PDB file of C-alpha atoms in Angstrom:
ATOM      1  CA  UNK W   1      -7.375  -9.292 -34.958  1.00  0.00           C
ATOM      2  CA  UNK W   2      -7.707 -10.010 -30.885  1.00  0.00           C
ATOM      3  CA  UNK W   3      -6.441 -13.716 -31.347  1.00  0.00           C
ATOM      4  CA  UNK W   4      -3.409 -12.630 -29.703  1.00  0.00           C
ATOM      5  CA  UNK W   5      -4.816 -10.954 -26.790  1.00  0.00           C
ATOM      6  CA  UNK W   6      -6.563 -14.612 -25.907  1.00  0.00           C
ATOM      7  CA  UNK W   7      -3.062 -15.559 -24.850  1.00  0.00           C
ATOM      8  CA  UNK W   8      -2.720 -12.960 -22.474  1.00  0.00           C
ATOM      9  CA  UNK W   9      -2.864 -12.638 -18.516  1.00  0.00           C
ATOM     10  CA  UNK W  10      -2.464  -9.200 -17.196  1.00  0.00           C
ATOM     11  CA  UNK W  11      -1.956  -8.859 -13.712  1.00  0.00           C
ATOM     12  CA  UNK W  12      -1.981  -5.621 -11.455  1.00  0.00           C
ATOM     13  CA  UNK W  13       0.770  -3.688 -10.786  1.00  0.00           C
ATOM     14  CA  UNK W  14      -0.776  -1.783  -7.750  1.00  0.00           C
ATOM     15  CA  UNK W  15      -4.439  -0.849  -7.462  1.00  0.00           C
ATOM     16  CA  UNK W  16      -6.275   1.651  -5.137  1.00  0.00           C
ATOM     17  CA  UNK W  17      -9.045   0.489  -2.572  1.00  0.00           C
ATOM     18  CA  UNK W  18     -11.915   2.205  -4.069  1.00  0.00           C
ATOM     19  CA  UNK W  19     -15.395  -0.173  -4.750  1.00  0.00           C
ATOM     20  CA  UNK W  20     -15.361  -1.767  -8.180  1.00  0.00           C
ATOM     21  CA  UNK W  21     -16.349   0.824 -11.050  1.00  0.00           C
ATOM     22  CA  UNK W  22     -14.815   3.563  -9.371  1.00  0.00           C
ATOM     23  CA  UNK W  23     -12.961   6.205 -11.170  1.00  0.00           C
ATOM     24  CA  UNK W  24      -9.833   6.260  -9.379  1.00  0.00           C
ATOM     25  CA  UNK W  25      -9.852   2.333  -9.411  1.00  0.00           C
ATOM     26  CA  UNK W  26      -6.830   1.836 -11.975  1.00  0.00           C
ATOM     27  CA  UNK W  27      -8.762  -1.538 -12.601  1.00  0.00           C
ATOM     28  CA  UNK W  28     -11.390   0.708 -14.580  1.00  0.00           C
ATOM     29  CA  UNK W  29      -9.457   2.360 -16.957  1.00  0.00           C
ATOM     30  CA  UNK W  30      -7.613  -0.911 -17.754  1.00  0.00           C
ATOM     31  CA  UNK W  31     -10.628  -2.157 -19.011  1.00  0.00           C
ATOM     32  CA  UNK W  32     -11.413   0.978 -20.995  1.00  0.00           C
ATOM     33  CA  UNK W  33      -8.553   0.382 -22.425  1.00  0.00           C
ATOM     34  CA  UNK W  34      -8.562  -3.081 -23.484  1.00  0.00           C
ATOM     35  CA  UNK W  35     -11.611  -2.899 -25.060  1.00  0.00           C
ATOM     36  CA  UNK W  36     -13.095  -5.925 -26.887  1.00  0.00           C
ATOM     37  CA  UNK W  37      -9.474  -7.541 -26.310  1.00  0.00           C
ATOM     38  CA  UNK W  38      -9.994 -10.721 -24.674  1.00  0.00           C
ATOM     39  CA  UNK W  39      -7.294 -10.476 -22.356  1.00  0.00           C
ATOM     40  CA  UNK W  40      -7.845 -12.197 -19.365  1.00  0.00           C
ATOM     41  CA  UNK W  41      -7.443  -9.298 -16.588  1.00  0.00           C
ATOM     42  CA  UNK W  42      -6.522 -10.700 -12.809  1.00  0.00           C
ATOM     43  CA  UNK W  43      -7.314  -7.938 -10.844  1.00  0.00           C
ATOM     44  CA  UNK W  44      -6.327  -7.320  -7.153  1.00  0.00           C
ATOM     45  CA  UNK W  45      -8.314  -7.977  -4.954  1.00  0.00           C
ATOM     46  CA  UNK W  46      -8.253  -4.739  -3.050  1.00  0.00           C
ATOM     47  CA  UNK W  47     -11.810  -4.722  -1.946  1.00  0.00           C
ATOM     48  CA  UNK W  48     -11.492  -7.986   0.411  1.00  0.00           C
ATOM     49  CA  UNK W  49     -12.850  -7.999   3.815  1.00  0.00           C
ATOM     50  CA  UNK W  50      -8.794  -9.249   5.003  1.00  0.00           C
ATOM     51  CA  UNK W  51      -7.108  -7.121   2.901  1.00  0.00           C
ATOM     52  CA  UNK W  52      -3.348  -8.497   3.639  1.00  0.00           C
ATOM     53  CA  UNK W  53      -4.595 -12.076   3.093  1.00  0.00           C
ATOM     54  CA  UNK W  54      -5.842 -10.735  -0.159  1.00  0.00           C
ATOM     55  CA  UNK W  55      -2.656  -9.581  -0.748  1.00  0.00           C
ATOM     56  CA  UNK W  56      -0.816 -12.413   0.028  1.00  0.00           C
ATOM     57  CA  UNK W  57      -3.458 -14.631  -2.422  1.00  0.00           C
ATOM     58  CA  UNK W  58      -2.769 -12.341  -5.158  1.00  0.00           C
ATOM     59  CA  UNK W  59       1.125 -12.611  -4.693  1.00  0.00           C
ATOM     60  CA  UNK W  60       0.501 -16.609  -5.098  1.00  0.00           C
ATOM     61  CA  UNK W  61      -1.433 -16.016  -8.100  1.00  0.00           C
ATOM     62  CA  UNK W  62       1.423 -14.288  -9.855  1.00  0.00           C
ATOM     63  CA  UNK W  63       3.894 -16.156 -12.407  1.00  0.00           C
ATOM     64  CA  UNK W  64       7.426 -17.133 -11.611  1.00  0.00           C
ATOM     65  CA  UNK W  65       8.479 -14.657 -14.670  1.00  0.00           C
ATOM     66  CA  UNK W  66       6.631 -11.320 -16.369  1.00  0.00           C
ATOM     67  CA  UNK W  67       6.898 -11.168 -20.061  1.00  0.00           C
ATOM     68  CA  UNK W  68       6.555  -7.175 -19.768  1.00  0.00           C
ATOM     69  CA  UNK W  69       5.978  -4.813 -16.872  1.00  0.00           C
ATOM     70  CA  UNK W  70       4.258  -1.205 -17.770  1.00  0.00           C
ATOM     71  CA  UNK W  71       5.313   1.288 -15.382  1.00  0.00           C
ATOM     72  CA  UNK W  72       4.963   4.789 -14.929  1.00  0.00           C
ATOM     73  CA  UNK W  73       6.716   7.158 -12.561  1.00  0.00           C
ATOM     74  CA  UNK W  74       5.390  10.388 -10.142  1.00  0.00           C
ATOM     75  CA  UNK W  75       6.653  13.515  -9.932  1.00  0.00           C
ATOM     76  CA  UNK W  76       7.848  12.547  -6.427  1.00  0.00           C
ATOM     77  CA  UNK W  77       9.715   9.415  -8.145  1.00  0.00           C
ATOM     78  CA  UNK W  78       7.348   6.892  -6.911  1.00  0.00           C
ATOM     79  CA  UNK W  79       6.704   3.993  -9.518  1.00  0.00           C
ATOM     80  CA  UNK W  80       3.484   1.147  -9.068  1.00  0.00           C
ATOM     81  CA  UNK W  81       2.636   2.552  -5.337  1.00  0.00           C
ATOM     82  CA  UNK W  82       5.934   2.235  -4.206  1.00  0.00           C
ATOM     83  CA  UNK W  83       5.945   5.570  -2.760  1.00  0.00           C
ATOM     84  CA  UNK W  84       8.645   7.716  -0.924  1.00  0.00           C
ATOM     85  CA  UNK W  85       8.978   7.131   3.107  1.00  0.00           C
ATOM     86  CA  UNK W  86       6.432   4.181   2.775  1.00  0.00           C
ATOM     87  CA  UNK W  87       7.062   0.956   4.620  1.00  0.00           C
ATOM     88  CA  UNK W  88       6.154  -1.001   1.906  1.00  0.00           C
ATOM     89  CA  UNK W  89       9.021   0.418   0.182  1.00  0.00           C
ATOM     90  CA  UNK W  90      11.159  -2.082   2.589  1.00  0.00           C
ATOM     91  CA  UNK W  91       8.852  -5.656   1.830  1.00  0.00           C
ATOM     92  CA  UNK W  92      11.261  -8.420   0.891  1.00  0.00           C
ATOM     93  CA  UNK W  93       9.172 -11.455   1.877  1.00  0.00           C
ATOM     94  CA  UNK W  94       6.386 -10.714  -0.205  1.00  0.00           C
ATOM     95  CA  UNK W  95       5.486  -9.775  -3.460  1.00  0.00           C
ATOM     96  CA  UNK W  96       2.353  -7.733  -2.857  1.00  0.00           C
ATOM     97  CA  UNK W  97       1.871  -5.845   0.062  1.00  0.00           C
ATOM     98  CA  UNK W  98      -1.007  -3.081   1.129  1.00  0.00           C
ATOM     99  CA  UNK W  99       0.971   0.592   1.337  1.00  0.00           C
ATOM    100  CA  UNK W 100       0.068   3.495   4.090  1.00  0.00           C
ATOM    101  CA  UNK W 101      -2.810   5.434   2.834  1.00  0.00           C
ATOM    102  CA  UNK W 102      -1.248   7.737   0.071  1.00  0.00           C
ATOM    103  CA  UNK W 103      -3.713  10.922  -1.835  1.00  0.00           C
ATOM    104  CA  UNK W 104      -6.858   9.709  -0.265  1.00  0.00           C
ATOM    105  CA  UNK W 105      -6.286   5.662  -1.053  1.00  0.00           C
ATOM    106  CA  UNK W 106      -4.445   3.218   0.494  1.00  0.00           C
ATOM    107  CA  UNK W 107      -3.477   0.606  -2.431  1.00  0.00           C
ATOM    108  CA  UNK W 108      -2.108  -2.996  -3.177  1.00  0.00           C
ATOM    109  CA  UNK W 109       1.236  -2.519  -4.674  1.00  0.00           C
ATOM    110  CA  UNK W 110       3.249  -5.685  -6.104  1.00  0.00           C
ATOM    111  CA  UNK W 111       6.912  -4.682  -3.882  1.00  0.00           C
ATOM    112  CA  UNK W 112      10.518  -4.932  -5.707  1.00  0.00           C
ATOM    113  CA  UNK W 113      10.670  -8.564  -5.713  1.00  0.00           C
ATOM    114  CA  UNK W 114       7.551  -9.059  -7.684  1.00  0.00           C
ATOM    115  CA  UNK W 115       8.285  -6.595 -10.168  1.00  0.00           C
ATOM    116  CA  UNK W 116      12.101  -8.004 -10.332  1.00  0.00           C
ATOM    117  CA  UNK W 117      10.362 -10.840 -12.270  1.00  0.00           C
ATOM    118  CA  UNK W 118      10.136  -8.883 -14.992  1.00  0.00           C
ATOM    119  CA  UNK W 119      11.937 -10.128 -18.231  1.00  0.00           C
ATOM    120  CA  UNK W 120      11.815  -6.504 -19.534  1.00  0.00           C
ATOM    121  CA  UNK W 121      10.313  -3.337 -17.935  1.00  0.00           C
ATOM    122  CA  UNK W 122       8.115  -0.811 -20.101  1.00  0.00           C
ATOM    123  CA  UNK W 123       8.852   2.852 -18.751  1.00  0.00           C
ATOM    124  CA  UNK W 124       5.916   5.443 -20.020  1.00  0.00           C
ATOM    125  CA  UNK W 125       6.700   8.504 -19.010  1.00  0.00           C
ATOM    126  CA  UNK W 126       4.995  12.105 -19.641  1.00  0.00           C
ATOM    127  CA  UNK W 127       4.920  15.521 -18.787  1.00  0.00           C
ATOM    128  CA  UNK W 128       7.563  18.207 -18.361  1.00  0.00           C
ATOM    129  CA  UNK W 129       7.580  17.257 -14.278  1.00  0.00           C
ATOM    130  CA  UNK W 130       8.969  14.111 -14.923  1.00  0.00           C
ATOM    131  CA  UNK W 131      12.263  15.281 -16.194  1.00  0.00           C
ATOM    132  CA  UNK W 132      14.003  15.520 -12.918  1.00  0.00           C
ATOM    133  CA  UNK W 133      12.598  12.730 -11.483  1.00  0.00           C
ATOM    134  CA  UNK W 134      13.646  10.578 -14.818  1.00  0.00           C
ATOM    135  CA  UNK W 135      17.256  11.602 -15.089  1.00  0.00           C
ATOM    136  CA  UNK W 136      18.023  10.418 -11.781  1.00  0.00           C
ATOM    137  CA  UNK W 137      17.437   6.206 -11.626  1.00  0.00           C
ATOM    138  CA  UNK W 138      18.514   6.899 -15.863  1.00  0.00           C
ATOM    139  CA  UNK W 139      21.746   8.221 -14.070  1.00  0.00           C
ATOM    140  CA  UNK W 140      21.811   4.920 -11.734  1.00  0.00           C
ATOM    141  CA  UNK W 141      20.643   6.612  -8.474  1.00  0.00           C
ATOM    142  CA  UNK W 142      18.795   4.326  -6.334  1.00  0.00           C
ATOM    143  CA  UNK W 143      17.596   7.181  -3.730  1.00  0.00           C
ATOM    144  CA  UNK W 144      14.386   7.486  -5.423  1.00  0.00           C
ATOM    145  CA  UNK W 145      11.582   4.818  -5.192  1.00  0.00           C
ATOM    146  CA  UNK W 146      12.187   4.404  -8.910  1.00  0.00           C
ATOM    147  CA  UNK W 147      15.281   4.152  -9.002  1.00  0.00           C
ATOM    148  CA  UNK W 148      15.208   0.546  -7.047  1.00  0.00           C
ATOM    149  CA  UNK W 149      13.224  -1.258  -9.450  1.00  0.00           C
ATOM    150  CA  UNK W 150      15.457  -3.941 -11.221  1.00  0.00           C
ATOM    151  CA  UNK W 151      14.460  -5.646 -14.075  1.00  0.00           C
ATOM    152  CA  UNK W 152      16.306  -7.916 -16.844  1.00  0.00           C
ATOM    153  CA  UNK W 153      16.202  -5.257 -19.169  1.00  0.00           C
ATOM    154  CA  UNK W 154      14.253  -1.821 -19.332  1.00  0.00           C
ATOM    155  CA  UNK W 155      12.998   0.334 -21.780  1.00  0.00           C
ATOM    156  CA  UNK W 156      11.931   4.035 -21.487  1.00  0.00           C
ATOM    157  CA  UNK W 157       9.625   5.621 -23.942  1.00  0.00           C
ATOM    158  CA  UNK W 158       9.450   9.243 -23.000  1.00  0.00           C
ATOM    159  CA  UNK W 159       7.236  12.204 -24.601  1.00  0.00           C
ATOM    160  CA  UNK W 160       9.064  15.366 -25.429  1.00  0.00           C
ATOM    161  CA  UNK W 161       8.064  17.246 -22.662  1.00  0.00           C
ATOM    162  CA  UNK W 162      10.016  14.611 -20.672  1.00  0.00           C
ATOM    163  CA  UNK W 163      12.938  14.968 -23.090  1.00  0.00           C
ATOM    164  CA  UNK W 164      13.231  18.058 -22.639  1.00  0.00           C
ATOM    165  CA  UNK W 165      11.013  19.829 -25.467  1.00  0.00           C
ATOM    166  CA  UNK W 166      14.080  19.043 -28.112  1.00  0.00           C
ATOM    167  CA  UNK W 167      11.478  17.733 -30.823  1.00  0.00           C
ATOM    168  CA  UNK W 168      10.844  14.175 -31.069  1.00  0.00           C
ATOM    169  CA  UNK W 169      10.985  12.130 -27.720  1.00  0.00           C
ATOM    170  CA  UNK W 170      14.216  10.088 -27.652  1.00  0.00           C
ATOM    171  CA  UNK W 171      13.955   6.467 -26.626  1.00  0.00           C
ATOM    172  CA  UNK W 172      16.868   4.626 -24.280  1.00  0.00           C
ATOM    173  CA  UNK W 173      17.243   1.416 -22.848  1.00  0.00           C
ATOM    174  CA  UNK W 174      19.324   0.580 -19.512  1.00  0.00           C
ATOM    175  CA  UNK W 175      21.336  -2.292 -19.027  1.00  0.00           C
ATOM    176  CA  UNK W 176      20.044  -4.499 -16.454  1.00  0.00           C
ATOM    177  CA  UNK W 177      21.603  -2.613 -13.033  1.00  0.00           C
ATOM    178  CA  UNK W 178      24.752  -4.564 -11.499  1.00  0.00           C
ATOM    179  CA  UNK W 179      24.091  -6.873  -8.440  1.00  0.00           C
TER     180      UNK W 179
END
């Protein structure tokens, strides 16, 4: 039943620099997750002795277009490791760049043009301290790291903590955001 997942090239949203194995390397629990799945998994290269040459290599690496993007969001309305008052926040002429150092790690983020690729985005979003943060790029405002990301279409999935604790979670889409 994998035959699918032979087809498949997942690429790195962002990734902290942490040596191979480690537990706070996202890279790790990616591969948990897939399992037996043959994906083939392109991981960032975050442990590189240059790490903004690796950076740029991996931005080469990337397609023209994403099928899907999976993307999360922080309480502090971060999303990838686009984080609030970071430089990287500002890259244009790149689509991966290395962020400040940010709880303990600095990471390899892909930047707003990279993840503008994205032919649909896939929100996943949990826990009751993601409400605020949630309603506000839902609502259209761009102040929040989040709230930037523009995609051709996006799709939030939401548990009902998120929603608000009114029984099942309730599932939106957003139009793709106005130039």
């Amino acid at each position: 039943m994998h035959h699918e997942w032979e087809h498949m090239a997942v690429f790195q949203v962002d990734e902290r620099v942490a040596p191979d194995g480690d537990p706070d390397r996202s890279l790790t629990h990616l591969r948990e997750s897939l399992g037996a799945a043959p994906a083939e998994v392109i991981a960032m290269p975050v442990n590189d002795a240059d790490p903004d040459a690796a950076a740029a290599a991996y931005g080469r690496s990337l397609p023209e277009r994403f099928d899907l993007v999976h993307l999360g969001l922080g309480p502090d309305g971060h999303t990838a490791s686009l984080v609030p008052g970071d430089p990287v926040l500002e890259v244009s002429d790149g689509p991966v760049a290395l962020t400040a150092p940010y709880m303990s790690h600095q990471r390899m983020t892909l930047t707003y043009p990279a993840l503008a690729r994205a032919q649909q985005v896939l929100w996943l979003v949990t826990g009751a301290d993601k409400r605020e943060p949630l309603s506000r790029p839902v609502a259209g405002d761009r102040s929040i790291a989040a709230g930037r990301v523009e995609a051709a279409a996006s799709l939030v999935l939401a548990d009902a903590a998120v929603a608000g604790g009114r029984g099942p979670a309730h599932v939106g889409a957003q139009p793709p955001a106005e130039p």
